[in-house]
């Protein structure tokens, strides 16, 4: 039996035999798997699931064991994904701790910082939020103005962040602050971690066009952070910020890549074609409207190409290649493809895709309206499509300025 086979056998014994005995029914909603300290979240059963998986390092399977991870290689991590999927188990933990600040700390944190923060991420004890954008620093992120001055072994923060996703649910923030206003703007930035449960931090919810409120404005009034929570050194935040953005873009690209891949594997076989037949009808076994048929085929082909490119990139990572600026390609293509898919679904459903509430629309139709509106934000968060094109031109294609 190979190592991978014996790993799969042991994992199955745990997931199929030991785990169910200790678990109640798991909630279907991903929002329940973000961990954190705020009351009412997460659901107690998902918290228990996270705890049991974390005991074996299975919430952060590829992180080193010394920081609470599973120490698994890429192949074993893939087996874990396959087994969770086979058993229809949700990921035990999601969130920015796992996909953004965790990998960044592994890259740039000191050993002490890793020991302090990573095990709490692995166990879902802290919910992390991102404090990058400001009213005058979005695409031009290096313009951040939130100031941080030193006072003993603390930094005192004043200023404002905006678009802080899940800010009102957050426990800790990773933030970019200005520690020096008299040098080149990138060189005056420091990357630090701060506890949000303090009087100097206030969050106000912003409501979106889709009806939900996924993000906040965050205000700092003499908020405090510890010098020991400065990552990679004072004035070196820009390097850390860019690395984290790479992880963020990978994550966003992955979200769409994974849903495309699972559709390709038949979990949602030709869903667009089925939808078109249902709403438009078929002629000779084909979608009746040739224009819609053409659009369905085009998106299906593009999704196939995207899934294969994602696979090639995953194989490269397995071979030891660290993804760099090309994460921008996945970000832009994945998010724009998803928007095209939503536009097409809208065209197929017609007025039935424009319901907000009440009778006359079924649940899927109502969800479609909100999902379509939410998809608009995907090409903005993590850096807009235009900014991704600039990065690709400069750092992937090596084009002149
Ligand atoms: C759903 C969502 C969640 C978010 N979550 C977070 C979060 O948790 N934390 C956080 O810090 N931020 C978050 N953001 C903010 C996001 O990172 C910014 O919105 C984004 O970086 C763009 O900045 P901006 O909104 O200030 O737009 P601007 O930078 O003002 O851009 C306006 C327009 O100008 C274009 N543009 C700007 N500069 C250039 C250029 N050099 N070349 C070509 N075109 C350009 C842009 O593409 C855009 O179309 C989130 C945003 C969204 C939509």
Short mmCIF file of C-alpha atoms and ligand atoms in Angstrom, two decimals:
data_model
loop_
_atom_site.label_atom_id
_atom_site.label_comp_id
_atom_site.label_asym_id
_atom_site.label_seq_id
_atom_site.Cartn_x
_atom_site.Cartn_y
_atom_site.Cartn_z
CA UNK A 1 0.00 0.00 0.00
CA UNK A 2 1.41 3.43 -0.96
CA UNK A 3 1.71 6.26 1.55
CA UNK A 4 -1.19 8.05 -0.09
CA UNK A 5 -3.41 4.96 0.05
CA UNK A 6 -2.67 4.34 3.70
CA UNK A 7 -3.27 8.04 4.42
CA UNK A 8 -6.65 7.75 2.69
CA UNK A 9 -7.53 4.62 4.64
CA UNK A 10 -6.74 6.24 8.01
CA UNK A 11 -8.55 9.42 7.04
CA UNK A 12 -11.65 7.46 6.03
CA UNK A 13 -11.64 5.62 9.35
CA UNK A 14 -11.64 8.97 11.13
CA UNK A 15 -14.15 10.78 8.91
CA UNK A 16 -16.60 7.89 8.55
CA UNK A 17 -16.34 6.20 11.93
CA UNK A 18 -14.93 8.42 14.69
CA UNK A 19 -16.13 11.84 13.60
CA UNK A 20 -19.90 11.23 13.15
CA UNK A 21 -20.21 9.85 16.70
CA UNK A 22 -19.02 13.16 18.07
CA UNK A 23 -20.97 15.47 15.77
CA UNK A 24 -24.50 16.78 15.58
CA UNK A 25 -26.04 17.88 12.29
CA UNK A 26 -23.86 20.35 10.43
CA UNK A 27 -25.39 23.59 9.14
CA UNK A 28 -25.34 23.92 5.33
CA UNK A 29 -24.46 27.63 5.29
CA UNK A 30 -20.75 28.51 4.79
CA UNK A 31 -21.26 31.59 7.02
CA UNK A 32 -21.27 29.20 9.98
CA UNK A 33 -17.70 28.03 9.38
CA UNK A 34 -15.75 31.26 9.84
CA UNK A 35 -14.98 30.70 13.52
CA UNK A 36 -14.37 33.67 15.80
CA UNK A 37 -15.41 34.99 19.17
CA UNK A 38 -18.55 36.96 18.43
CA UNK A 39 -21.68 35.56 20.11
CA UNK A 40 -24.11 33.59 17.89
CA UNK A 41 -21.35 32.69 15.44
CA UNK A 42 -20.36 30.09 14.54
CA UNK A 43 -23.06 27.45 15.01
CA UNK A 44 -22.02 25.17 17.96
CA UNK A 45 -21.97 22.07 15.73
CA UNK A 46 -19.69 23.69 13.17
CA UNK A 47 -17.48 24.94 16.02
CA UNK A 48 -17.25 21.35 17.32
CA UNK A 49 -16.49 20.06 13.82
CA UNK A 50 -13.73 22.66 13.46
CA UNK A 51 -12.29 21.68 16.86
CA UNK A 52 -12.22 17.94 16.04
CA UNK A 53 -10.64 18.52 12.65
CA UNK A 54 -8.15 21.02 14.09
CA UNK A 55 -6.98 18.44 16.66
CA UNK A 56 -5.61 16.52 13.66
CA UNK A 57 -4.35 19.59 11.83
CA UNK A 58 -7.04 19.13 9.18
CA UNK A 59 -8.29 22.72 9.14
CA UNK A 60 -4.93 23.91 7.75
CA UNK A 61 -3.73 20.64 6.26
CA UNK A 62 -0.52 21.83 4.57
CA UNK A 63 0.74 24.13 7.34
CA UNK A 64 3.63 22.86 9.47
CA UNK A 65 2.64 20.75 12.46
CA UNK A 66 4.52 22.97 14.87
CA UNK A 67 1.98 25.75 14.23
CA UNK A 68 -1.06 23.49 14.47
CA UNK A 69 -1.24 22.49 10.79
CA UNK A 70 -1.43 18.95 9.44
CA UNK A 71 2.01 18.90 7.80
CA UNK A 72 0.45 17.22 4.76
CA UNK A 73 1.91 17.34 1.28
CA UNK A 74 -0.18 18.58 -1.67
CA UNK A 75 -1.21 15.08 -2.67
CA UNK A 76 -2.47 14.24 0.81
CA UNK A 77 -4.27 17.58 0.98
CA UNK A 78 -6.00 16.70 -2.28
CA UNK A 79 -7.07 13.37 -0.81
CA UNK A 80 -8.57 15.24 2.14
CA UNK A 81 -10.57 17.47 -0.25
CA UNK A 82 -11.76 14.42 -2.16
CA UNK A 83 -12.87 12.59 0.98
CA UNK A 84 -14.71 15.60 2.40
CA UNK A 85 -16.49 15.99 -0.90
CA UNK A 86 -17.35 12.29 -1.14
CA UNK A 87 -18.90 12.40 2.33
CA UNK A 88 -20.57 15.74 1.57
CA UNK A 89 -18.82 17.32 4.53
CA UNK A 90 -18.25 21.09 4.36
CA UNK A 91 -14.76 22.56 4.83
CA UNK A 92 -14.29 22.64 8.62
CA UNK A 93 -13.04 26.23 8.57
CA UNK A 94 -13.02 29.11 6.10
CA UNK A 95 -11.95 32.74 6.30
CA UNK A 96 -9.22 35.29 5.90
CA UNK A 97 -7.12 33.79 8.69
CA UNK A 98 -6.70 30.61 6.73
CA UNK A 99 -6.28 31.99 3.22
CA UNK A 100 -4.75 35.44 3.71
CA UNK A 101 -2.96 36.30 6.93
CA UNK A 102 -1.97 32.69 7.77
CA UNK A 103 0.02 32.06 4.56
CA UNK A 104 1.50 35.58 4.84
CA UNK A 105 2.68 34.95 8.40
CA UNK A 106 4.24 31.69 7.26
CA UNK A 107 6.17 33.72 4.69
CA UNK A 108 7.03 36.89 6.64
CA UNK A 109 6.22 36.37 10.33
CA UNK A 110 8.87 35.72 12.98
CA UNK A 111 8.79 32.37 14.73
CA UNK A 112 7.28 34.05 17.79
CA UNK A 113 4.52 35.65 15.70
CA UNK A 114 3.75 32.36 14.00
CA UNK A 115 3.51 30.57 17.36
CA UNK A 116 1.28 33.29 18.72
CA UNK A 117 -1.21 33.62 15.87
CA UNK A 118 -1.24 30.53 13.64
CA UNK A 119 -2.55 27.96 16.18
CA UNK A 120 -5.50 30.27 16.96
CA UNK A 121 -6.29 30.51 13.26
CA UNK A 122 -6.12 26.74 12.88
CA UNK A 123 -8.62 26.31 15.73
CA UNK A 124 -10.96 28.99 14.38
CA UNK A 125 -10.62 31.02 17.58
CA UNK A 126 -9.99 34.35 15.90
CA UNK A 127 -11.85 35.81 12.97
CA UNK A 128 -9.55 38.03 10.90
CA UNK A 129 -10.48 41.02 8.76
CA UNK A 130 -8.52 42.99 6.21
CA UNK A 131 -7.76 46.66 6.85
CA UNK A 132 -6.25 47.78 3.55
CA UNK A 133 -8.62 50.13 1.66
CA UNK A 134 -9.28 53.70 2.74
CA UNK A 135 -11.50 56.42 1.26
CA UNK A 136 -8.46 57.75 -0.66
CA UNK A 137 -6.50 54.54 -1.05
CA UNK A 138 -8.10 51.78 -3.14
CA UNK A 139 -6.30 50.86 -6.34
CA UNK A 140 -3.58 53.24 -5.25
CA UNK A 141 -3.13 51.29 -2.04
CA UNK A 142 0.25 52.83 -1.29
CA UNK A 143 -1.61 56.07 -0.49
CA UNK A 144 -2.85 54.71 2.86
CA UNK A 145 -3.04 57.53 5.39
CA UNK A 146 -4.13 55.87 8.64
CA UNK A 147 -1.35 57.03 10.92
CA UNK A 148 0.49 55.03 13.55
CA UNK A 149 2.88 56.70 16.01
CA UNK A 150 5.07 54.93 18.53
CA UNK A 151 4.37 55.22 22.24
CA UNK A 152 6.59 52.89 24.27
CA UNK A 153 6.03 49.33 23.05
CA UNK A 154 2.75 50.30 21.38
CA UNK A 155 1.61 52.02 18.20
CA UNK A 156 -1.28 54.47 18.39
CA UNK A 157 -3.55 54.47 15.34
CA UNK A 158 -5.79 57.21 13.98
CA UNK A 159 -7.69 57.21 10.68
CA UNK A 160 -10.25 55.29 8.70
CA UNK A 161 -10.50 52.08 6.70
CA UNK A 162 -13.36 51.27 4.35
CA UNK A 163 -14.90 48.19 2.72
CA UNK A 164 -13.72 46.08 5.67
CA UNK A 165 -15.41 42.77 4.83
CA UNK A 166 -17.19 41.33 7.89
CA UNK A 167 -15.65 44.08 10.01
CA UNK A 168 -18.46 43.92 12.55
CA UNK A 169 -17.80 40.19 13.06
CA UNK A 170 -14.02 40.47 13.26
CA UNK A 171 -11.77 39.86 16.26
CA UNK A 172 -8.39 40.89 14.83
CA UNK A 173 -7.40 42.94 11.82
CA UNK A 174 -4.30 42.86 9.61
CA UNK A 175 -3.80 46.45 8.55
CA UNK A 176 -1.59 48.76 6.53
CA UNK A 177 -0.69 51.96 8.39
CA UNK A 178 1.55 54.93 7.73
CA UNK A 179 4.47 55.14 10.12
CA UNK A 180 6.44 57.66 8.06
CA UNK A 181 4.92 60.43 5.93
CA UNK A 182 8.27 61.87 4.78
CA UNK A 183 9.66 59.08 2.61
CA UNK A 184 8.58 57.51 -0.71
CA UNK A 185 4.98 56.45 -0.04
CA UNK A 186 5.63 52.68 -0.25
CA UNK A 187 8.53 52.98 2.21
CA UNK A 188 6.47 54.65 4.95
CA UNK A 189 3.98 51.77 5.27
CA UNK A 190 3.94 49.23 8.10
CA UNK A 191 1.95 46.00 8.20
CA UNK A 192 0.56 45.21 11.63
CA UNK A 193 -1.97 43.10 13.48
CA UNK A 194 -4.40 44.61 15.92
CA UNK A 195 -7.07 43.46 18.32
CA UNK A 196 -10.44 44.91 17.31
CA UNK A 197 -11.98 44.46 20.75
CA UNK A 198 -10.91 47.83 22.14
CA UNK A 199 -12.56 51.22 22.60
CA UNK A 200 -10.47 52.93 19.90
CA UNK A 201 -11.91 50.73 17.11
CA UNK A 202 -15.39 51.36 15.78
CA UNK A 203 -17.11 49.58 12.86
CA UNK A 204 -20.15 50.80 10.92
CA UNK A 205 -21.99 48.51 8.53
CA UNK A 206 -22.37 49.48 4.83
CA UNK A 207 -25.40 48.13 2.98
CA UNK A 208 -24.97 46.72 -0.53
CA UNK A 209 -27.16 46.77 -3.64
CA UNK A 210 -27.75 43.02 -3.17
CA UNK A 211 -29.43 43.73 0.16
CA UNK A 212 -26.74 42.17 2.31
CA UNK A 213 -24.17 44.01 4.42
CA UNK A 214 -20.93 42.18 4.01
CA UNK A 215 -18.70 45.07 4.90
CA UNK A 216 -18.04 48.06 7.14
CA UNK A 217 -16.24 51.31 7.60
CA UNK A 218 -13.69 51.02 10.42
CA UNK A 219 -12.60 54.03 12.44
CA UNK A 220 -9.50 54.25 14.64
CA UNK A 221 -9.34 56.83 17.41
CA UNK A 222 -6.16 56.30 19.40
CA UNK A 223 -6.49 52.55 18.82
CA UNK A 224 -3.54 50.52 20.08
CA UNK A 225 -1.40 47.81 18.54
CA UNK A 226 1.70 46.14 20.01
CA UNK A 227 5.11 46.59 18.45
CA UNK A 228 5.51 42.81 18.63
CA UNK A 229 2.62 42.57 16.14
CA UNK A 230 4.44 44.51 13.42
CA UNK A 231 5.15 42.00 10.64
CA UNK A 232 8.56 41.99 8.88
CA UNK A 233 9.65 45.33 10.33
CA UNK A 234 8.63 48.99 10.47
CA UNK A 235 8.44 50.58 6.99
CA UNK A 236 8.54 47.19 5.25
CA UNK A 237 4.80 46.73 5.06
CA UNK A 238 4.55 47.15 1.30
CA UNK A 239 6.40 43.89 0.65
CA UNK A 240 4.11 42.02 3.04
CA UNK A 241 1.02 43.77 1.62
CA UNK A 242 1.82 42.59 -1.92
CA UNK A 243 2.44 39.02 -0.78
CA UNK A 244 -0.91 38.95 1.00
CA UNK A 245 -2.67 40.33 -2.10
CA UNK A 246 -1.17 37.43 -4.06
CA UNK A 247 -2.77 34.99 -1.58
CA UNK A 248 -6.05 36.91 -1.74
CA UNK A 249 -6.14 36.81 -5.55
CA UNK A 250 -5.32 33.13 -5.55
CA UNK A 251 -8.17 32.56 -3.16
CA UNK A 252 -10.65 34.53 -5.29
CA UNK A 253 -9.45 32.79 -8.48
CA UNK A 254 -9.67 29.43 -6.67
CA UNK A 255 -13.24 30.00 -5.58
CA UNK A 256 -14.35 30.34 -9.20
CA UNK A 257 -11.91 27.73 -10.48
CA UNK A 258 -13.21 25.17 -7.99
CA UNK A 259 -16.86 25.78 -8.83
CA UNK A 260 -16.05 25.53 -12.54
CA UNK A 261 -14.08 22.32 -11.99
CA UNK A 262 -16.83 20.70 -9.95
CA UNK A 263 -19.38 21.62 -12.62
CA UNK A 264 -17.09 20.07 -15.21
CA UNK A 265 -16.91 16.86 -13.21
CA UNK A 266 -20.65 16.46 -13.60
CA UNK A 267 -21.94 17.58 -10.21
CA UNK A 268 -24.00 20.14 -12.03
CA UNK A 269 -24.02 18.61 -15.47
CA UNK A 270 -24.50 21.19 -18.20
CA UNK A 271 -26.53 23.32 -15.77
CA UNK A 272 -26.71 26.26 -18.19
CA UNK A 273 -28.04 24.03 -20.98
CA UNK A 274 -30.65 22.54 -18.64
CA UNK A 275 -31.67 25.99 -17.45
CA UNK A 276 -32.02 27.22 -21.05
CA UNK A 277 -34.18 24.20 -21.96
CA UNK A 278 -36.38 24.83 -18.92
CA UNK A 279 -36.99 28.53 -19.60
CA UNK A 280 -36.68 28.79 -23.38
CA UNK A 281 -37.66 25.28 -24.45
CA UNK A 282 -35.94 22.86 -26.83
CA UNK A 283 -36.17 22.04 -30.48
CA UNK A 284 -34.83 18.69 -31.77
CA UNK A 285 -33.20 18.09 -28.38
CA UNK A 286 -31.32 21.41 -28.54
CA UNK A 287 -31.90 24.74 -26.79
CA UNK A 288 -34.52 26.37 -29.03
CA UNK A 289 -32.87 29.81 -29.35
CA UNK A 290 -29.67 29.57 -31.46
CA UNK A 291 -28.17 32.76 -29.95
CA UNK A 292 -28.58 31.46 -26.40
CA UNK A 293 -27.28 28.07 -27.53
CA UNK A 294 -24.18 29.75 -28.90
CA UNK A 295 -23.61 31.64 -25.62
CA UNK A 296 -24.08 28.48 -23.55
CA UNK A 297 -21.50 26.64 -25.72
CA UNK A 298 -19.04 29.53 -25.53
CA UNK A 299 -19.18 29.73 -21.74
CA UNK A 300 -18.92 25.96 -21.44
CA UNK A 301 -15.76 25.99 -23.58
CA UNK A 302 -14.28 28.92 -21.64
CA UNK A 303 -15.01 27.18 -18.34
CA UNK A 304 -13.30 24.05 -19.63
CA UNK A 305 -10.19 26.04 -20.62
CA UNK A 306 -10.16 27.83 -17.26
CA UNK A 307 -10.46 24.54 -15.34
CA UNK A 308 -7.54 23.08 -17.30
CA UNK A 309 -5.38 26.18 -16.73
CA UNK A 310 -6.16 26.04 -13.00
CA UNK A 311 -5.18 22.37 -13.02
CA UNK A 312 -1.89 23.14 -14.75
CA UNK A 313 -1.11 25.80 -12.19
CA UNK A 314 -1.97 23.43 -9.32
CA UNK A 315 0.42 20.85 -10.84
CA UNK A 316 3.14 23.50 -10.99
CA UNK A 317 2.59 24.30 -7.31
CA UNK A 318 2.93 20.59 -6.53
CA UNK A 319 6.25 20.66 -8.38
CA UNK A 320 7.45 23.44 -6.06
CA UNK A 321 6.63 26.57 -8.09
CA UNK A 322 5.40 29.45 -5.93
CA UNK A 323 2.60 31.37 -7.69
CA UNK A 324 3.47 35.01 -8.29
CA UNK A 325 1.93 37.76 -10.38
CA UNK A 326 0.10 35.17 -12.49
CA UNK A 327 -2.46 34.92 -9.68
CA UNK A 328 -3.83 38.10 -11.30
CA UNK A 329 -4.71 36.05 -14.38
CA UNK A 330 -6.88 33.68 -12.36
CA UNK A 331 -8.44 36.54 -10.46
CA UNK A 332 -9.48 38.51 -13.52
CA UNK A 333 -10.49 35.56 -15.67
CA UNK A 334 -12.38 33.68 -12.92
CA UNK A 335 -14.36 36.72 -11.78
CA UNK A 336 -15.20 37.96 -15.28
CA UNK A 337 -16.20 34.49 -16.43
CA UNK A 338 -18.49 34.24 -13.42
CA UNK A 339 -20.08 37.58 -14.32
CA UNK A 340 -20.64 36.39 -17.90
CA UNK A 341 -22.27 33.26 -16.54
CA UNK A 342 -24.60 35.34 -14.39
CA UNK A 343 -25.47 37.65 -17.30
CA UNK A 344 -26.35 34.63 -19.39
CA UNK A 345 -28.49 33.10 -16.63
CA UNK A 346 -30.25 36.43 -16.42
CA UNK A 347 -30.89 36.43 -20.18
CA UNK A 348 -32.21 32.87 -19.95
CA UNK A 349 -34.56 33.50 -17.04
CA UNK A 350 -35.63 36.89 -18.35
CA UNK A 351 -37.95 38.82 -16.00
CA UNK A 352 -37.98 35.82 -13.65
CA UNK A 353 -34.38 36.68 -12.73
CA UNK A 354 -35.30 40.16 -11.60
CA UNK A 355 -37.40 39.37 -8.54
CA UNK A 356 -36.54 40.69 -5.12
CA UNK A 357 -39.15 39.09 -2.86
CA UNK A 358 -42.75 37.95 -2.73
CA UNK A 359 -44.88 35.65 -4.88
CA UNK A 360 -44.26 34.94 -8.56
CA UNK A 361 -40.63 33.86 -8.08
CA UNK A 362 -39.24 30.63 -6.75
CA UNK A 363 -36.31 30.43 -4.31
CA UNK A 364 -33.69 29.82 -7.01
CA UNK A 365 -34.91 32.79 -9.03
CA UNK A 366 -34.74 35.09 -6.02
CA UNK A 367 -31.25 33.84 -5.17
CA UNK A 368 -30.17 34.45 -8.77
CA UNK A 369 -30.98 38.17 -8.53
CA UNK A 370 -28.82 38.60 -5.45
CA UNK A 371 -25.99 36.39 -6.75
CA UNK A 372 -25.90 38.36 -10.00
CA UNK A 373 -25.68 41.67 -8.13
CA UNK A 374 -23.04 40.28 -5.74
CA UNK A 375 -20.92 39.10 -8.68
CA UNK A 376 -20.38 42.77 -9.66
CA UNK A 377 -18.17 43.19 -6.60
CA UNK A 378 -15.92 40.23 -7.46
CA UNK A 379 -14.08 42.21 -10.13
CA UNK A 380 -13.41 45.01 -7.61
CA UNK A 381 -12.44 43.25 -4.36
CA UNK A 382 -8.82 42.13 -4.10
CA UNK A 383 -7.88 44.72 -6.78
CA UNK A 384 -10.02 45.72 -9.78
CA UNK A 385 -9.80 44.06 -13.19
CA UNK A 386 -7.99 47.14 -14.58
CA UNK A 387 -5.38 46.87 -11.85
CA UNK A 388 -4.95 43.14 -12.59
CA UNK A 389 -4.38 43.99 -16.27
CA UNK A 390 -1.68 46.47 -15.25
CA UNK A 391 0.02 43.80 -13.10
CA UNK A 392 -0.15 41.20 -15.86
CA UNK A 393 1.24 43.68 -18.41
CA UNK A 394 4.12 44.67 -16.15
CA UNK A 395 5.05 41.55 -14.21
CA UNK A 396 3.88 38.62 -16.37
CA UNK A 397 4.30 39.96 -19.93
CA UNK A 398 7.15 42.30 -19.04
CA UNK A 399 5.72 45.12 -21.16
CA UNK A 400 7.23 48.59 -20.81
CA UNK A 401 5.44 51.23 -18.66
C1 LIG B 1 -17.09 42.98 -2.16
C2 LIG B 1 -15.88 43.76 -1.74
C3 LIG B 1 -15.18 43.40 -0.60
C4 LIG B 1 -14.06 44.14 -0.19
N1 LIG B 1 -13.41 43.79 0.96
C5 LIG B 1 -12.37 44.52 1.38
C6 LIG B 1 -11.74 44.23 2.64
O1 LIG B 1 -12.14 43.31 3.35
N2 LIG B 1 -10.73 45.00 3.04
C7 LIG B 1 -10.25 46.03 2.29
O2 LIG B 1 -9.28 46.68 2.72
N3 LIG B 1 -10.82 46.36 1.10
C8 LIG B 1 -11.88 45.63 0.64
N4 LIG B 1 -12.50 45.95 -0.56
C9 LIG B 1 -12.05 47.14 -1.28
C10 LIG B 1 -11.34 46.87 -2.58
O3 LIG B 1 -10.07 46.34 -2.36
C11 LIG B 1 -11.30 48.20 -3.35
O4 LIG B 1 -12.64 48.53 -3.67
C12 LIG B 1 -10.49 48.10 -4.63
O5 LIG B 1 -9.13 47.95 -4.33
C13 LIG B 1 -10.69 49.33 -5.54
O6 LIG B 1 -10.46 50.49 -4.84
P1 LIG B 1 -11.54 51.70 -4.89
O7 LIG B 1 -12.88 51.11 -4.56
O8 LIG B 1 -11.03 52.78 -4.06
O9 LIG B 1 -11.62 52.13 -6.41
P2 LIG B 1 -10.62 53.15 -7.15
O10 LIG B 1 -9.22 52.78 -6.84
O11 LIG B 1 -11.05 54.53 -6.87
O12 LIG B 1 -10.89 52.80 -8.66
C14 LIG B 1 -11.97 53.40 -9.41
C15 LIG B 1 -11.88 52.93 -10.84
O13 LIG B 1 -10.65 53.40 -11.43
C16 LIG B 1 -9.92 52.32 -11.99
N5 LIG B 1 -8.48 52.54 -11.79
C17 LIG B 1 -7.88 52.99 -10.67
N6 LIG B 1 -6.54 53.04 -10.83
C18 LIG B 1 -6.29 52.60 -12.09
C19 LIG B 1 -5.08 52.41 -12.83
N7 LIG B 1 -3.87 52.69 -12.33
N8 LIG B 1 -5.19 51.93 -14.10
C20 LIG B 1 -6.42 51.63 -14.64
N9 LIG B 1 -7.59 51.82 -13.96
C21 LIG B 1 -7.53 52.26 -12.71
C22 LIG B 1 -10.37 51.10 -11.21
O14 LIG B 1 -10.17 49.90 -11.94
C23 LIG B 1 -11.85 51.40 -10.98
O15 LIG B 1 -12.59 51.02 -12.10
C24 LIG B 1 -13.62 45.24 -0.98
C25 LIG B 1 -14.31 45.59 -2.15
C26 LIG B 1 -15.44 44.87 -2.53
C27 LIG B 1 -16.19 45.27 -3.77
#
